[in-house]
PDB file of C-alpha atoms in Angstrom:
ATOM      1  CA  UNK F   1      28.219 -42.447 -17.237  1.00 45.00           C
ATOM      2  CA  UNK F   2      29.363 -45.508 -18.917  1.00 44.00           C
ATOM      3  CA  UNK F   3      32.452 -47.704 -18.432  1.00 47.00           C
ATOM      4  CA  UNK F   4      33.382 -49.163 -21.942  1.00 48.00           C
ATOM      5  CA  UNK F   5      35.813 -50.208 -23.866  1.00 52.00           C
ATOM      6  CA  UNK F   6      36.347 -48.974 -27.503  1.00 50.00           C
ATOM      7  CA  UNK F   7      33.785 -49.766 -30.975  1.00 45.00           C
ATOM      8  CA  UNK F   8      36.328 -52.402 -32.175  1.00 51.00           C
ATOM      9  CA  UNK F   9      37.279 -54.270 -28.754  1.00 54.00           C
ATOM     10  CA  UNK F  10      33.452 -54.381 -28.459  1.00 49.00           C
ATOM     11  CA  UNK F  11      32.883 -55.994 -32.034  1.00 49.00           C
ATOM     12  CA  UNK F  12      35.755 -58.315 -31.149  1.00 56.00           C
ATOM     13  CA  UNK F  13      33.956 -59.981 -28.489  1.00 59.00           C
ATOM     14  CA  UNK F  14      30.534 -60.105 -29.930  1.00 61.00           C
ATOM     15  CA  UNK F  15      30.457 -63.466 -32.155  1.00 61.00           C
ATOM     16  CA  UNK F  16      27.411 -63.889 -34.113  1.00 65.00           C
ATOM     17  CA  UNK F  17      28.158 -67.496 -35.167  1.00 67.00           C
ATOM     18  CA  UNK F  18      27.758 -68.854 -31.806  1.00 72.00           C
ATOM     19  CA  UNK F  19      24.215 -68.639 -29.790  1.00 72.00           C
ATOM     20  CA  UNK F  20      24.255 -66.134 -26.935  1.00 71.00           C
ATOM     21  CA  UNK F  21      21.746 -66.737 -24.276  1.00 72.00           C
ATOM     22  CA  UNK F  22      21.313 -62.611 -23.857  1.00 72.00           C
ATOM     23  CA  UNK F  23      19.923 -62.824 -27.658  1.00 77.00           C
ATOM     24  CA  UNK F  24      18.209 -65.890 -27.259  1.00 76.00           C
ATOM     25  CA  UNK F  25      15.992 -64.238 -24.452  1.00 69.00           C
ATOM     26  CA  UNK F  26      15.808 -61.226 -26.698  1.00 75.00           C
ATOM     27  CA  UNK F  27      13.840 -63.641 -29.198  1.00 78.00           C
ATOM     28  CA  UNK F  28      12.112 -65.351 -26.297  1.00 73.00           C
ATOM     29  CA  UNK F  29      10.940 -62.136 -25.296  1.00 71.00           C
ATOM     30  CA  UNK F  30       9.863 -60.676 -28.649  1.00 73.00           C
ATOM     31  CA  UNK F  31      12.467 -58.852 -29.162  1.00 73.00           C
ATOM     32  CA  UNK F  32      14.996 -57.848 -32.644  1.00 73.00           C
ATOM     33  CA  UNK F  33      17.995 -57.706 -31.046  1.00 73.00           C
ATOM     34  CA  UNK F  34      19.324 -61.213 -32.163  1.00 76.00           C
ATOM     35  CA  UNK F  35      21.282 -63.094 -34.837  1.00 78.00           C
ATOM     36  CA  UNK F  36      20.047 -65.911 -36.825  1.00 83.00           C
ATOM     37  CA  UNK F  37      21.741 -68.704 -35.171  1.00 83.00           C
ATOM     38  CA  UNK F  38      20.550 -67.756 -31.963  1.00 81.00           C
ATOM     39  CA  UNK F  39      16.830 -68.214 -33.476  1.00 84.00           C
ATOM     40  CA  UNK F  40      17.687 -71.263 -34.747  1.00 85.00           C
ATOM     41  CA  UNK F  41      19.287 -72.431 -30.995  1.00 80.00           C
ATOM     42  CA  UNK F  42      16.063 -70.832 -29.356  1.00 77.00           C
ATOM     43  CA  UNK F  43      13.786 -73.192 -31.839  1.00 83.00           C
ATOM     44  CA  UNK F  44      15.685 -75.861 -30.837  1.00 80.00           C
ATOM     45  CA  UNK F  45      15.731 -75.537 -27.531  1.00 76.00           C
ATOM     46  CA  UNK F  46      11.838 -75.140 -27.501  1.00 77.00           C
ATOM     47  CA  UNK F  47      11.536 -78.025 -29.019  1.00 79.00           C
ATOM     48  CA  UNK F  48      13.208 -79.656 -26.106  1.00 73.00           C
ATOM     49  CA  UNK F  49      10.998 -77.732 -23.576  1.00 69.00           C
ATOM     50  CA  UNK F  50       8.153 -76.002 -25.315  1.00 72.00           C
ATOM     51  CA  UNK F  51       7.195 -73.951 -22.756  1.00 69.00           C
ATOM     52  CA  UNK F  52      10.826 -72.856 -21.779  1.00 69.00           C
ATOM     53  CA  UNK F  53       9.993 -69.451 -24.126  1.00 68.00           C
ATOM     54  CA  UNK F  54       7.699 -69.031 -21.488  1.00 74.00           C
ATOM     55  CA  UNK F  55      10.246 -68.192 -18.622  1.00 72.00           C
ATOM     56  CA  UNK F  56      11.363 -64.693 -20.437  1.00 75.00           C
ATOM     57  CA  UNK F  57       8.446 -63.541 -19.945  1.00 81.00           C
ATOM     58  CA  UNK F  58       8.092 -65.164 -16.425  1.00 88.00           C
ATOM     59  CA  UNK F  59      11.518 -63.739 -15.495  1.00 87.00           C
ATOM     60  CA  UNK F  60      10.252 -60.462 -16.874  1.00 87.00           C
ATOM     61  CA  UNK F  61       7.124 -59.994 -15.436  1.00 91.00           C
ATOM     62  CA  UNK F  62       8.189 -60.841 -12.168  1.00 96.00           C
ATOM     63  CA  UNK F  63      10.562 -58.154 -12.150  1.00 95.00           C
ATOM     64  CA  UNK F  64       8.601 -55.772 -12.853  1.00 96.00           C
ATOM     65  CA  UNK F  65       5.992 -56.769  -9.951  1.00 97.00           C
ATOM     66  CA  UNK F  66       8.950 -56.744  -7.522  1.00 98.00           C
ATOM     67  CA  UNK F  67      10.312 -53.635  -8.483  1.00 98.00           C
ATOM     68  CA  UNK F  68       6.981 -52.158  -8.179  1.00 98.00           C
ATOM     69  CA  UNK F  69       6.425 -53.475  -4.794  1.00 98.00           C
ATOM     70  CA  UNK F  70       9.922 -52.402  -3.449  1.00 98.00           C
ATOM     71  CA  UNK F  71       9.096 -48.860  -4.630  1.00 98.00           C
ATOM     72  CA  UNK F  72       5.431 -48.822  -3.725  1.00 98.00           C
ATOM     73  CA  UNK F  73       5.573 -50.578  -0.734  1.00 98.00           C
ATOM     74  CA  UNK F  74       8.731 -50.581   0.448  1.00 98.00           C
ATOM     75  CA  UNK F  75       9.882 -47.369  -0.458  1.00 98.00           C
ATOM     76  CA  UNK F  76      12.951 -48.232  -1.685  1.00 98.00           C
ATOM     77  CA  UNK F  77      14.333 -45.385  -4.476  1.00 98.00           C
ATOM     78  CA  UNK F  78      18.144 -47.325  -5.559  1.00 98.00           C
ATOM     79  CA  UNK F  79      18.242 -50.233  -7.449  1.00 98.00           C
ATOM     80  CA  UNK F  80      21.964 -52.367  -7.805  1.00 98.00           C
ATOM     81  CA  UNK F  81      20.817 -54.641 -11.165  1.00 97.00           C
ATOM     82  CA  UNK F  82      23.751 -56.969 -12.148  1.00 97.00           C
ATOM     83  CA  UNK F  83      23.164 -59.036 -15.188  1.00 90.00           C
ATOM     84  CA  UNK F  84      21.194 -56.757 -16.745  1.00 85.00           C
ATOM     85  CA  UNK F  85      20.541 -58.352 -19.945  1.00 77.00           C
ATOM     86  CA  UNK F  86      19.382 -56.818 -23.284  1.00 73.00           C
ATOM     87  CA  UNK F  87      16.920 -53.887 -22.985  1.00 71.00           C
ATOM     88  CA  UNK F  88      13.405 -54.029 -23.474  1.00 74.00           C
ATOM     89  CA  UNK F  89      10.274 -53.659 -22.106  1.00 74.00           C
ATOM     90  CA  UNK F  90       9.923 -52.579 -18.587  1.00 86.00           C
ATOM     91  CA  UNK F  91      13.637 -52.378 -17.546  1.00 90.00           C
ATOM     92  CA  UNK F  92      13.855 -51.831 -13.839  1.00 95.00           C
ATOM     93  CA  UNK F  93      14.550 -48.138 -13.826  1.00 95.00           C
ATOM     94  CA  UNK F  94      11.431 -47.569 -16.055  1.00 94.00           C
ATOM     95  CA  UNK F  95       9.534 -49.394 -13.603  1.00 96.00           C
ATOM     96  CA  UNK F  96      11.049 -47.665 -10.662  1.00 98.00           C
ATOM     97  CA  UNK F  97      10.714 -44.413 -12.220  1.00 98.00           C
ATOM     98  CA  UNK F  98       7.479 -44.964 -12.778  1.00 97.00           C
ATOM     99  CA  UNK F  99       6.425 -44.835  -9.955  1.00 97.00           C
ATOM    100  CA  UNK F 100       8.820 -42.784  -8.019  1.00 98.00           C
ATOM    101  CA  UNK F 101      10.539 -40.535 -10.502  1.00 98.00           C
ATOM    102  CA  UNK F 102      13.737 -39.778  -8.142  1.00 98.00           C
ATOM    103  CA  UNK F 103      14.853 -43.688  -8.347  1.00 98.00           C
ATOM    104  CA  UNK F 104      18.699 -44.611  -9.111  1.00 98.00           C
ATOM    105  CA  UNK F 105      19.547 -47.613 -10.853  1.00 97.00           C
ATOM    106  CA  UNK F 106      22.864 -49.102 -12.032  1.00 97.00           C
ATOM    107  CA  UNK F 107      23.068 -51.660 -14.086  1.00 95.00           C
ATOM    108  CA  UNK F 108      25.915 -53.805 -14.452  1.00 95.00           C
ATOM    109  CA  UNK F 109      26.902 -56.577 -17.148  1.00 90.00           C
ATOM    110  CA  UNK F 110      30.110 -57.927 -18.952  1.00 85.00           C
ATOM    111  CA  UNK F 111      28.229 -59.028 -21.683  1.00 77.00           C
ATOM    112  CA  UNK F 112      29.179 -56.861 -24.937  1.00 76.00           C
ATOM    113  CA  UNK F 113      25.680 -57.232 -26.781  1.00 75.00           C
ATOM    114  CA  UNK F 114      24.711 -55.359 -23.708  1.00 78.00           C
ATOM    115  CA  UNK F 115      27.075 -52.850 -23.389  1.00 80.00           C
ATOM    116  CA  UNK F 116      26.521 -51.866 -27.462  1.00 76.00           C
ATOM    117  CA  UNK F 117      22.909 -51.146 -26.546  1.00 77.00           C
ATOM    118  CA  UNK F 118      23.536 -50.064 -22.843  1.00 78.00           C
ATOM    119  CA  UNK F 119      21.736 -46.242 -24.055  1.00 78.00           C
ATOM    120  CA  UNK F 120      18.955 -47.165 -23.966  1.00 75.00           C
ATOM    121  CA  UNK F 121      19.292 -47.948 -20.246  1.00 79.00           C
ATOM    122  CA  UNK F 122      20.893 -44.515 -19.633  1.00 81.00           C
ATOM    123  CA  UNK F 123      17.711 -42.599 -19.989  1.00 88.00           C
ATOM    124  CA  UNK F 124      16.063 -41.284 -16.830  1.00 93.00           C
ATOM    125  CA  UNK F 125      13.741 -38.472 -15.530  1.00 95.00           C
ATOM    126  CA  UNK F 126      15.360 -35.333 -14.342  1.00 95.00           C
ATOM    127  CA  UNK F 127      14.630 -36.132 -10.952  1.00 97.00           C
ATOM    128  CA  UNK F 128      16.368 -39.871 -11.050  1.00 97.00           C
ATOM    129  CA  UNK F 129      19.543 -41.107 -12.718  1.00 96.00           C
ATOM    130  CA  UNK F 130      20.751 -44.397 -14.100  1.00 95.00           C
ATOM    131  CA  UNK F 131      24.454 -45.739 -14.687  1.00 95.00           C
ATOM    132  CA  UNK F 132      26.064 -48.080 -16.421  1.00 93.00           C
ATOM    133  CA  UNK F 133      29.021 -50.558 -15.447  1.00 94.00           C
ATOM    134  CA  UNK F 134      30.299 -52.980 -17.819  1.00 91.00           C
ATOM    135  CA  UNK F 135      31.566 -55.517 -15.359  1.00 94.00           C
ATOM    136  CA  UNK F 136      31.670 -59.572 -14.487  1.00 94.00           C
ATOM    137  CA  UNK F 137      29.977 -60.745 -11.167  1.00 96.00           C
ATOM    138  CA  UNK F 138      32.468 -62.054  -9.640  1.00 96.00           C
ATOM    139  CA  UNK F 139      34.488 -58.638  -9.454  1.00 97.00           C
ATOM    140  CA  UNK F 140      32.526 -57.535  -6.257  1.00 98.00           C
ATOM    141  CA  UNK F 141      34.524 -54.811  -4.972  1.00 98.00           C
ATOM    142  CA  UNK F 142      34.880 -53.301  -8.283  1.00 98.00           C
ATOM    143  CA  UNK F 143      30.729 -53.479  -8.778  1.00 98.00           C
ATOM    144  CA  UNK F 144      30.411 -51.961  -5.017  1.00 98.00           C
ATOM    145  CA  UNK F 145      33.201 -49.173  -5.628  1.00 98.00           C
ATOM    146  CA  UNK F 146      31.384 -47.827  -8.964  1.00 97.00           C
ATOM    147  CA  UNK F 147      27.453 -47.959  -7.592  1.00 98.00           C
ATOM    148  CA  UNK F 148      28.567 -45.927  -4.940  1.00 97.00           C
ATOM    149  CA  UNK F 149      29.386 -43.148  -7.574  1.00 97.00           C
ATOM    150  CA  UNK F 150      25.713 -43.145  -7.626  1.00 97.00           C
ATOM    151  CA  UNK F 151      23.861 -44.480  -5.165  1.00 98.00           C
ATOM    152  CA  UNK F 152      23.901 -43.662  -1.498  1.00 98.00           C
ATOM    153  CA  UNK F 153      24.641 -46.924   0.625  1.00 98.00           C
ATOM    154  CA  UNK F 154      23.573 -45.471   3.986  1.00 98.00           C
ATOM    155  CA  UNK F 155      20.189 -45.831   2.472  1.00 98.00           C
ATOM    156  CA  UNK F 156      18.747 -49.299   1.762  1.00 98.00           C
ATOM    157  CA  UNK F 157      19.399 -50.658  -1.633  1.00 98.00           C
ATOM    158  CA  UNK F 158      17.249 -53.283  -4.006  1.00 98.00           C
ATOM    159  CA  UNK F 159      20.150 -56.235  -5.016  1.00 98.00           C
ATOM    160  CA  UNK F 160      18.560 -57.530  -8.550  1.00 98.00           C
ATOM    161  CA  UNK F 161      20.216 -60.799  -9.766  1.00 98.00           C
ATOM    162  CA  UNK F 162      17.644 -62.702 -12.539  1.00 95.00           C
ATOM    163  CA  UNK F 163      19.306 -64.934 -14.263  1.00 91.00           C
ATOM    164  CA  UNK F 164      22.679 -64.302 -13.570  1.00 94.00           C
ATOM    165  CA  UNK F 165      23.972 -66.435 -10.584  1.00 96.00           C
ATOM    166  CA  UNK F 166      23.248 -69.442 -13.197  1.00 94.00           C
ATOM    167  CA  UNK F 167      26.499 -68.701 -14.492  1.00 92.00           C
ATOM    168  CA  UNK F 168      28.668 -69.348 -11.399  1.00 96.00           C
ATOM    169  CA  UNK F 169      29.080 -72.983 -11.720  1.00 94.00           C
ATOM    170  CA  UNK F 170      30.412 -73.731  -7.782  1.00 96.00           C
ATOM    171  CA  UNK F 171      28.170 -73.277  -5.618  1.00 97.00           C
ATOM    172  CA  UNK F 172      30.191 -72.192  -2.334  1.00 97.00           C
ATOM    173  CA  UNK F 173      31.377 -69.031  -4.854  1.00 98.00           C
ATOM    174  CA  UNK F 174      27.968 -68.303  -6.062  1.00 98.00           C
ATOM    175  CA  UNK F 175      26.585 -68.274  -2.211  1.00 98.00           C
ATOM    176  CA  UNK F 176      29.808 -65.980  -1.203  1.00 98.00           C
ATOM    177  CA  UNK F 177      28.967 -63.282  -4.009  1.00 98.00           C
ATOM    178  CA  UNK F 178      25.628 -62.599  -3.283  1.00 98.00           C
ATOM    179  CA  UNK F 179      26.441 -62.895   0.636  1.00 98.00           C
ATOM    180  CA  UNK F 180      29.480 -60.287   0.126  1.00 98.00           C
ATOM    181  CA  UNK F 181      26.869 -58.029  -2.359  1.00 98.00           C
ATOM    182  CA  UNK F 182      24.595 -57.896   0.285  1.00 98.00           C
ATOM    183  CA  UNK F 183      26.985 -57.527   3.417  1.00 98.00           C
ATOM    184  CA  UNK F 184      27.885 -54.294   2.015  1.00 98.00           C
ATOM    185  CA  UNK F 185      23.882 -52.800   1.562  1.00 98.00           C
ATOM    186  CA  UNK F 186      22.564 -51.561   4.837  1.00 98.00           C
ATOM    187  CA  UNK F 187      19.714 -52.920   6.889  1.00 98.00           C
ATOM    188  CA  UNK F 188      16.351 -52.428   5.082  1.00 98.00           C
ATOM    189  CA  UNK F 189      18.127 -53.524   1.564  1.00 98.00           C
ATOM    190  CA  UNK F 190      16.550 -56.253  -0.646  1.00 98.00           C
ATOM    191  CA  UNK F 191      17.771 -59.060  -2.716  1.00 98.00           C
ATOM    192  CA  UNK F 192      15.692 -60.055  -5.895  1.00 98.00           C
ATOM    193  CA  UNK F 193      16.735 -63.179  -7.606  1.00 98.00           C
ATOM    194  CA  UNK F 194      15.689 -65.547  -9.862  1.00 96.00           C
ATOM    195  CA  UNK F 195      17.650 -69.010 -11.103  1.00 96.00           C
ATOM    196  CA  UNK F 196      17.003 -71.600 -13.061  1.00 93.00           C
ATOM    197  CA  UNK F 197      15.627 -74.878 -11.749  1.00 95.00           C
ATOM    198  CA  UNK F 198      16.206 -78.310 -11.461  1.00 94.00           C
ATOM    199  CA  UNK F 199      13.549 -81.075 -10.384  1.00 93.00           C
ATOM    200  CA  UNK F 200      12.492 -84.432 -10.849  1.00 92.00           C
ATOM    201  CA  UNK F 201       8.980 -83.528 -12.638  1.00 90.00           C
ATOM    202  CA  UNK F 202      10.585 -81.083 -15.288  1.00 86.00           C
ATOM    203  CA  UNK F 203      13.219 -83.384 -16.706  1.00 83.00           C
ATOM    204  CA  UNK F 204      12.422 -81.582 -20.456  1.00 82.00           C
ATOM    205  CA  UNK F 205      14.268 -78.622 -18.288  1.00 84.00           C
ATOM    206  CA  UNK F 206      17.511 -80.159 -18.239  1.00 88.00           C
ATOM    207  CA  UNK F 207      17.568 -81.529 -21.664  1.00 85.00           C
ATOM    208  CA  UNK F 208      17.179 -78.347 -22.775  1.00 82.00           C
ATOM    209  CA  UNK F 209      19.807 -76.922 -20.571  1.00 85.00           C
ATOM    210  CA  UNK F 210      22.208 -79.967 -21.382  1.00 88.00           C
ATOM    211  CA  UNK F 211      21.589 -78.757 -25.068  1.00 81.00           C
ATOM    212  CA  UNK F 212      22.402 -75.093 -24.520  1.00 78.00           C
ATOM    213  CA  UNK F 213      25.558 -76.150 -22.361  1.00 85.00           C
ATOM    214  CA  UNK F 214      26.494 -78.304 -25.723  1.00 84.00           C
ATOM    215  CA  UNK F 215      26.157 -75.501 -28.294  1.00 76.00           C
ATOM    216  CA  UNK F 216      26.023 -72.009 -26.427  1.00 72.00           C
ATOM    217  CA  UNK F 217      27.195 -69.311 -24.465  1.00 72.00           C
ATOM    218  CA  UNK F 218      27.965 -68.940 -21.705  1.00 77.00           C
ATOM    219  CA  UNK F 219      27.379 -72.125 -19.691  1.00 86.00           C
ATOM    220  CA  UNK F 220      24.150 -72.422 -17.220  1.00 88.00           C
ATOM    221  CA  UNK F 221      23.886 -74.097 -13.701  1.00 95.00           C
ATOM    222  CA  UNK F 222      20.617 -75.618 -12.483  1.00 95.00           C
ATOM    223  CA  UNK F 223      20.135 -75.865  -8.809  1.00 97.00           C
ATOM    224  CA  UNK F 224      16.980 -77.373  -7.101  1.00 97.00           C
ATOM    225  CA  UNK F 225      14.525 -75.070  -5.153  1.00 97.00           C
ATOM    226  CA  UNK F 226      16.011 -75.445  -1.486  1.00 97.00           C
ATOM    227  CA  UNK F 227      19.656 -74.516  -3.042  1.00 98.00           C
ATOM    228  CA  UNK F 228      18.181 -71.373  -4.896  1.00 98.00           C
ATOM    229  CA  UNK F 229      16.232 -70.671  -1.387  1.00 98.00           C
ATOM    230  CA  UNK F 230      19.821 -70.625   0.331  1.00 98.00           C
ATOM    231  CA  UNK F 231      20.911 -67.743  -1.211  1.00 98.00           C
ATOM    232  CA  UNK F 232      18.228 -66.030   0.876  1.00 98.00           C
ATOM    233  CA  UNK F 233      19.943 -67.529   4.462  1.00 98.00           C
ATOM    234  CA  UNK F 234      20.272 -64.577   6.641  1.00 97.00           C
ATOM    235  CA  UNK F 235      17.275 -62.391   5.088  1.00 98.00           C
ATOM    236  CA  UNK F 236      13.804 -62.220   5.739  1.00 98.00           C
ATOM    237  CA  UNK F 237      11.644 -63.909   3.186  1.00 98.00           C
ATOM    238  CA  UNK F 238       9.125 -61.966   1.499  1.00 98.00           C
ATOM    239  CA  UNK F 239       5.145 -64.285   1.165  1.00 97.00           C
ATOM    240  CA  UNK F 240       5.176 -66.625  -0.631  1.00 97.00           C
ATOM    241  CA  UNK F 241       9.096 -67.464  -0.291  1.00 98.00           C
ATOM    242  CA  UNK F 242      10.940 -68.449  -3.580  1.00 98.00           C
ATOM    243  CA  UNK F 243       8.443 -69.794  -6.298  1.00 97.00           C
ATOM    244  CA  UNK F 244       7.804 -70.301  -9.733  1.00 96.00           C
ATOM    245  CA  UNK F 245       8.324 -66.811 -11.107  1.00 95.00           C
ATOM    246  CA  UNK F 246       4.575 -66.399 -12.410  1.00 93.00           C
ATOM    247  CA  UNK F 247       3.605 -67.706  -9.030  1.00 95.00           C
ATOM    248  CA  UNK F 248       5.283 -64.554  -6.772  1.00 97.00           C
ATOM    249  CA  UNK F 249       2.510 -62.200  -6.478  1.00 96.00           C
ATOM    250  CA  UNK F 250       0.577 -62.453  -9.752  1.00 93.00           C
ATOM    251  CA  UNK F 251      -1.478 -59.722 -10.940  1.00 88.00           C
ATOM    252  CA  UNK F 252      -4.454 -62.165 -10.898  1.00 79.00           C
ATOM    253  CA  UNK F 253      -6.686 -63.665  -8.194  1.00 73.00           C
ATOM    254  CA  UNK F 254      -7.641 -66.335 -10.902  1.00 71.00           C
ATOM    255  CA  UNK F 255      -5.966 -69.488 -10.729  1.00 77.00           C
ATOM    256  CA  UNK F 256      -2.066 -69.740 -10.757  1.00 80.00           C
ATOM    257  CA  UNK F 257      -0.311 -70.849 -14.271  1.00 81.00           C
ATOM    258  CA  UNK F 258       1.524 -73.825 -14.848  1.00 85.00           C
ATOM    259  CA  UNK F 259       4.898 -73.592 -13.142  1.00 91.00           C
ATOM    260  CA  UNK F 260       8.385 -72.433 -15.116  1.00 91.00           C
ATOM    261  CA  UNK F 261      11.768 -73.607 -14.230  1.00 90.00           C
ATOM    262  CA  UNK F 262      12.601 -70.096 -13.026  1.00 92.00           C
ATOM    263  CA  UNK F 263      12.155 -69.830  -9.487  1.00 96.00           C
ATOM    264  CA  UNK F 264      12.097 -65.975  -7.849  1.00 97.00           C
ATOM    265  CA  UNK F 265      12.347 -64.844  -4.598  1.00 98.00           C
ATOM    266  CA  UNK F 266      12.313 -61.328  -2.808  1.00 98.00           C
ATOM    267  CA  UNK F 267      14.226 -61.056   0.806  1.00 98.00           C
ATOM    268  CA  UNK F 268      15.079 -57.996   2.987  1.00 98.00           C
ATOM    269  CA  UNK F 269      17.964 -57.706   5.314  1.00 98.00           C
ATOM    270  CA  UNK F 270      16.796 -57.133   8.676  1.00 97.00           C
TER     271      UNK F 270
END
């Protein structure tokens, strides 16, 4: 089931002469579903920081390798995924499903380029089910009252947050949403986040994120390693703690790749 609002309130609040970061990752990531000013803003921002197209597909893959753990591993089988983002490859119920076709996901996102292609998350084996929420962060009771519709929270939950805590500029509220999020999971539950970075040897980082802030939508927040590591307080740390995203359990024994300005972690509430 999807919460949304009607074909022309969507189209109102899509503006495709502005650059959206949701599109601009949809380029990053090889993707159609953008405009041509947000091509132009995700040249532009390489330029800055040529590798920054890199942390997509950082982001991405690191998702996927958590999910796969949590199901694999873990056994986790419901997945709470709040700032969703565009679809594409790998979403995380085609990963969870994958490997354990009775997974639940719902996604959640206020962002209406996502909601206008929020189908193609809606697909699911038989044996599973997905939902969709069109929602902000922030509104955490709301979020908690509609995943309950489908997923059972006296069984331990996966908390995914890439990307999307970099939008809630004060810190003390960013730190109280995740903490409430996860107060209301049960013991065994997970958090997987990622956030972008800040740090004296990547200064090509924030002159690209200064340049976003100037000419995008909506507005990013860099915080260094040790704050992204606090949103973890409380949880058990998965090996090897928060990281570069390409660094958290590669698929490689080889040596590691360059670090990205996206920093991951995995914790589980004890």
């Amino acid at each position: 089931m999807t919460e949304s609002p009607s074909v022309s309130e969507l189209h109102q609040r899509i503006k495709t002469d502005q650059p959206h970061t949701a599109r601009i990752w949809n380029y990053w990531l090889g993707g159609k579903d953008h405009y041509e000013v947000d091509q132009q803003a995700g040249d532009q921002i390489r330029e800055l920081h040529p590798g920054i197209g890199d942390y997509a597909q950082a982001d991405r893959q690191f998702l996927g390798r958590a999910v796969r753990h949590l199901v694999t591993d873990a056994g986790i089988r419901q997945f709470l995924d709040i700032g969703t983002g565009l679809p594409t490859a790998d979403n995380t119920h085609e990963v969870a499903q994958r490997h354990a076709p009775e997974s639940r996901i719902v996604y959640v996102d206020n962002d209406p380029i996502v909601l206008a292609h929020a189908e193609a998350l809606l697909t699911s084996t038989p044996e599973g089910r997905t939902d969709y929420l069109d929602e902000d962060l922030r509104n955490v009771d709301t979020i908690l009252e509609h995943a309950r519709r489908t997923l059972d929270f006296s069984k331990p939950v996966a908390l995914m947050l890439l990307g999307v805590v970099i939008f809630v500029e004060d810190d003390e509220e960013a730190y109280g949403i995740v903490r409430r999020l996860m107060d209301a999971l049960p013991s065994g539950s997970y958090l997987v986040l990622s956030h972008t970075i800040t740090r004296e040897d990547m200064p090509d980082v924030d002159a690209a994120v200064a340049f976003w802030n100037e000419h995008g939508t909506p507005k990013l927040t860099q915080r260094t390693p040790e704050a992204v590591t606090r949103f973890f307080d409380g949880l058990d740390l998965l090996e090897p703690g928060v990281v570069s995203c390409n660094h958290w359990r590669p698929d490689t024994d080889g040596e590691l790749p360059a670090e990205v300005a996206m920093f991951g972690g995995v914790g589980r509430k004890a």
